[in-house]
Amino acid sequence: MYTHSNQISIGGVPAANAKAALIMLHGRGASAADIMRLAREFNATEMTVYAPQATNNSWYPYSFLAPVEENEPALSSALALIDEVVAQALADGFTADKIYFAGFSQGACLTLEYITRNAKQYGGAVAFTGGLIGEELNLNNYKGDFAGTPVLITTGDPDPHVPLSRVEESAEQLKGMNANVSVKVYKGRQHTISYDEIALANQMVFI
């Protein structure tokens, strides 16, 4: 098992000149540099982009549907690293409602898990193929009020890693905490991010 070192790539507009912050979480086997390239496709030209790097290019060792204890201590370490990134964004002058999140696959799961454990009014969040983490959801972990934060969750059906039932369960949890959730399901889509999903993210979150 492993923990994550504090490696954070920063790009986009310098914080002093930016209107918002974007925290991007890469998928299993990918890197911070990979996910930062995706920021170029968003309406994020006036944002500072923060992308932490997972140790061994993986945020946690097993499926997000495994019992949480099997993914420890890596999962808690990953959540703590995101907390450090958020703290850095706040220190750089961004208020929570100017902080956005985006992640793919394992990074999408981590995005949803982090914001739902720390719900408040964020700028918005995009989870490209992901759901809340755990064999069963521990509702005691989820606290706060999203105050209308826009959240987009997209997925394929079927997806080899993320069952639609968990996507729907996750969406309902966030809605119950006052997030403005949109879910888009693509029949037969491979485990990837399509141009349509990027366009949706720009229409619904990065407005």
Short mmCIF file of C-alpha atoms in Angstrom, two decimals:
data_model
loop_
_atom_site.label_atom_id
_atom_site.label_comp_id
_atom_site.label_asym_id
_atom_site.label_seq_id
_atom_site.Cartn_x
_atom_site.Cartn_y
_atom_site.Cartn_z
CA MET A 1 0.00 0.00 0.00
CA TYR A 2 1.14 3.54 -0.54
CA THR A 3 0.57 7.17 0.32
CA HIS A 4 0.82 10.14 -2.01
CA SER A 5 3.56 12.75 -2.02
CA ASN A 6 2.71 16.40 -2.48
CA GLN A 7 3.33 16.71 -6.21
CA ILE A 8 1.08 19.36 -7.74
CA SER A 9 1.41 20.66 -11.29
CA ILE A 10 0.15 24.20 -11.82
CA GLY A 11 -0.76 25.71 -15.18
CA GLY A 12 -3.20 27.99 -16.90
CA VAL A 13 -3.32 31.63 -15.86
CA PRO A 14 -1.26 32.81 -12.87
CA ALA A 15 -3.48 33.05 -9.80
CA ALA A 16 -3.05 36.81 -9.51
CA ASN A 17 -4.68 37.23 -12.93
CA ALA A 18 -7.18 34.33 -12.86
CA LYS A 19 -10.92 34.46 -12.31
CA ALA A 20 -11.21 30.92 -10.93
CA ALA A 21 -9.31 27.76 -10.02
CA LEU A 22 -9.67 24.33 -11.63
CA ILE A 23 -8.52 21.19 -9.80
CA MET A 24 -8.07 18.26 -12.18
CA LEU A 25 -7.69 14.61 -11.14
CA HIS A 26 -6.22 12.08 -13.56
CA GLY A 27 -7.33 8.49 -14.03
CA ARG A 28 -5.52 5.25 -13.18
CA GLY A 29 -2.35 4.84 -15.20
CA ALA A 30 -2.38 8.46 -16.34
CA SER A 31 -0.63 11.56 -15.03
CA ALA A 32 -1.17 15.15 -13.97
CA ALA A 33 0.27 16.27 -17.32
CA ASP A 34 -2.29 14.11 -19.17
CA ILE A 35 -5.30 15.56 -17.38
CA MET A 36 -4.01 19.14 -17.60
CA ARG A 37 -4.12 18.89 -21.38
CA LEU A 38 -7.87 18.38 -21.07
CA ALA A 39 -8.19 21.84 -19.50
CA ARG A 40 -7.46 23.33 -22.93
CA GLU A 41 -10.79 21.94 -24.13
CA PHE A 42 -12.78 23.69 -21.40
CA ASN A 43 -13.93 27.29 -21.11
CA ALA A 44 -11.08 27.66 -18.65
CA THR A 45 -8.80 30.18 -20.35
CA GLU A 46 -9.01 32.51 -17.33
CA MET A 47 -8.44 29.80 -14.70
CA THR A 48 -5.43 28.62 -12.74
CA VAL A 49 -5.20 24.84 -13.17
CA TYR A 50 -3.98 22.58 -10.35
CA ALA A 51 -3.32 18.89 -11.02
CA PRO A 52 -1.94 16.65 -8.27
CA GLN A 53 0.04 13.54 -9.27
CA ALA A 54 -0.82 10.14 -7.79
CA THR A 55 2.02 7.93 -6.58
CA ASN A 56 2.44 5.03 -9.03
CA ASN A 57 -0.10 6.82 -11.29
CA SER A 58 -2.97 5.37 -9.27
CA TRP A 59 -5.00 7.01 -6.52
CA TYR A 60 -5.93 3.72 -4.85
CA PRO A 61 -5.09 0.08 -5.69
CA TYR A 62 -8.43 -1.64 -6.23
CA SER A 63 -11.81 -0.90 -7.77
CA PHE A 64 -13.74 2.04 -6.31
CA LEU A 65 -16.43 -0.54 -5.50
CA ALA A 66 -14.10 -2.53 -3.22
CA PRO A 67 -14.52 -2.25 0.56
CA VAL A 68 -12.95 1.09 1.54
CA GLU A 69 -10.48 -0.55 3.93
CA GLU A 70 -8.94 -2.46 1.01
CA ASN A 71 -8.07 0.84 -0.67
CA GLU A 72 -6.47 2.29 2.45
CA PRO A 73 -4.23 4.06 3.23
CA ALA A 74 -4.02 5.23 -0.38
CA LEU A 75 -7.61 6.54 -0.53
CA SER A 76 -7.34 8.66 2.61
CA SER A 77 -3.96 9.92 1.42
CA ALA A 78 -5.48 10.91 -1.93
CA LEU A 79 -8.32 12.79 -0.25
CA ALA A 80 -5.80 14.54 2.01
CA LEU A 81 -3.77 15.58 -1.03
CA ILE A 82 -6.85 17.11 -2.67
CA ASP A 83 -7.45 18.96 0.58
CA GLU A 84 -3.92 20.36 0.26
CA VAL A 85 -4.64 21.47 -3.30
CA VAL A 86 -7.84 23.18 -2.19
CA ALA A 87 -5.93 24.87 0.65
CA GLN A 88 -3.37 26.09 -1.88
CA ALA A 89 -6.11 27.48 -4.13
CA LEU A 90 -7.66 29.27 -1.17
CA ALA A 91 -4.26 30.64 -0.17
CA ASP A 92 -3.82 31.85 -3.75
CA GLY A 93 -6.92 34.00 -3.29
CA PHE A 94 -9.75 31.88 -4.72
CA THR A 95 -12.91 31.54 -2.63
CA ALA A 96 -14.62 28.13 -2.60
CA ASP A 97 -17.30 29.31 -5.04
CA LYS A 98 -14.52 30.04 -7.55
CA ILE A 99 -12.99 26.55 -7.28
CA TYR A 100 -13.94 23.99 -9.94
CA PHE A 101 -13.15 20.27 -10.11
CA ALA A 102 -12.86 17.84 -13.00
CA GLY A 103 -11.72 14.22 -13.15
CA PHE A 104 -11.84 11.13 -15.33
CA SER A 105 -12.50 7.54 -14.21
CA GLN A 106 -10.58 6.98 -10.97
CA GLY A 107 -10.12 10.74 -10.82
CA ALA A 108 -13.86 11.24 -11.35
CA CYS A 109 -14.63 8.92 -8.42
CA LEU A 110 -12.17 10.83 -6.27
CA THR A 111 -13.66 14.16 -7.38
CA LEU A 112 -17.15 13.11 -6.32
CA GLU A 113 -15.96 11.57 -3.07
CA TYR A 114 -13.99 14.66 -2.08
CA ILE A 115 -16.64 17.25 -2.83
CA THR A 116 -19.41 15.19 -1.20
CA ARG A 117 -17.37 14.76 1.96
CA ASN A 118 -16.73 18.52 1.92
CA ALA A 119 -19.92 19.89 0.40
CA LYS A 120 -20.20 23.67 0.04
CA GLN A 121 -20.86 26.06 -2.80
CA TYR A 122 -18.10 25.38 -5.30
CA GLY A 123 -17.84 26.79 -8.80
CA GLY A 124 -18.79 23.40 -10.22
CA ALA A 125 -17.59 19.86 -10.80
CA VAL A 126 -17.37 17.42 -13.71
CA ALA A 127 -17.01 13.67 -13.19
CA PHE A 128 -16.30 11.92 -16.48
CA THR A 129 -17.29 8.30 -15.71
CA GLY A 130 -17.27 7.96 -11.93
CA GLY A 131 -19.27 7.48 -8.76
CA LEU A 132 -18.95 7.73 -5.01
CA ILE A 133 -16.46 5.29 -3.49
CA GLY A 134 -17.03 2.11 -1.48
CA GLU A 135 -18.62 -1.32 -1.64
CA GLU A 136 -21.61 0.42 -0.07
CA LEU A 137 -21.88 4.15 0.48
CA ASN A 138 -21.12 5.32 4.01
CA LEU A 139 -23.58 8.18 4.25
CA ASN A 140 -21.98 9.35 7.50
CA ASN A 141 -19.03 10.57 5.42
CA TYR A 142 -21.11 13.05 3.46
CA LYS A 143 -21.72 16.42 5.07
CA GLY A 144 -22.52 19.96 4.03
CA ASP A 145 -24.67 21.79 1.49
CA PHE A 146 -23.71 22.35 -2.14
CA ALA A 147 -25.98 25.41 -2.35
CA GLY A 148 -26.78 24.78 -6.01
CA THR A 149 -23.27 23.90 -7.21
CA PRO A 150 -23.54 22.55 -10.79
CA VAL A 151 -22.27 18.97 -11.07
CA LEU A 152 -22.10 16.99 -14.32
CA ILE A 153 -21.64 13.21 -14.22
CA THR A 154 -21.24 11.34 -17.50
CA THR A 155 -20.81 7.63 -18.17
CA GLY A 156 -21.09 4.89 -20.73
CA ASP A 157 -23.61 2.10 -20.42
CA PRO A 158 -22.33 -0.46 -19.93
CA ASP A 159 -18.97 0.74 -18.63
CA PRO A 160 -16.38 -1.90 -17.70
CA HIS A 161 -15.40 -0.12 -14.48
CA VAL A 162 -18.35 2.01 -13.37
CA PRO A 163 -21.86 0.53 -13.14
CA LEU A 164 -24.70 2.86 -14.04
CA SER A 165 -26.45 2.00 -10.77
CA ARG A 166 -23.61 3.59 -8.77
CA VAL A 167 -23.65 6.68 -10.98
CA GLU A 168 -27.37 7.08 -10.33
CA GLU A 169 -26.99 6.41 -6.59
CA SER A 170 -24.22 9.00 -6.42
CA ALA A 171 -26.28 11.58 -8.30
CA GLU A 172 -29.17 11.13 -5.86
CA GLN A 173 -26.83 11.61 -2.90
CA LEU A 174 -25.51 14.88 -4.30
CA LYS A 175 -28.99 16.10 -5.20
CA GLY A 176 -30.05 15.46 -1.62
CA MET A 177 -27.25 17.82 -0.56
CA ASN A 178 -28.53 20.58 -2.87
CA ALA A 179 -26.19 20.08 -5.81
CA ASN A 180 -27.59 20.91 -9.24
CA VAL A 181 -26.76 17.52 -10.78
CA SER A 182 -26.93 16.55 -14.44
CA VAL A 183 -26.31 12.96 -15.56
CA LYS A 184 -25.65 11.99 -19.17
CA VAL A 185 -25.48 8.32 -20.16
CA TYR A 186 -23.98 7.22 -23.48
CA LYS A 187 -25.11 3.80 -24.67
CA GLY A 188 -22.19 1.64 -25.77
CA ARG A 189 -19.57 4.34 -25.31
CA GLN A 190 -16.05 3.13 -24.57
CA HIS A 191 -14.20 4.07 -21.37
CA THR A 192 -13.05 7.47 -22.60
CA ILE A 193 -14.08 11.15 -22.77
CA SER A 194 -16.00 12.17 -25.88
CA TYR A 195 -16.20 15.60 -27.48
CA ASP A 196 -19.90 15.65 -26.61
CA GLU A 197 -19.05 15.32 -22.91
CA ILE A 198 -16.58 18.20 -23.12
CA ALA A 199 -19.23 20.33 -24.85
CA LEU A 200 -21.72 19.45 -22.10
CA ALA A 201 -19.20 20.40 -19.43
CA ASN A 202 -18.75 23.78 -21.09
CA GLN A 203 -22.51 24.31 -21.33
CA MET A 204 -23.37 23.24 -17.79
CA VAL A 205 -20.34 23.89 -15.59
CA PHE A 206 -17.69 26.04 -17.24
CA ILE A 207 -20.13 28.74 -18.27
#
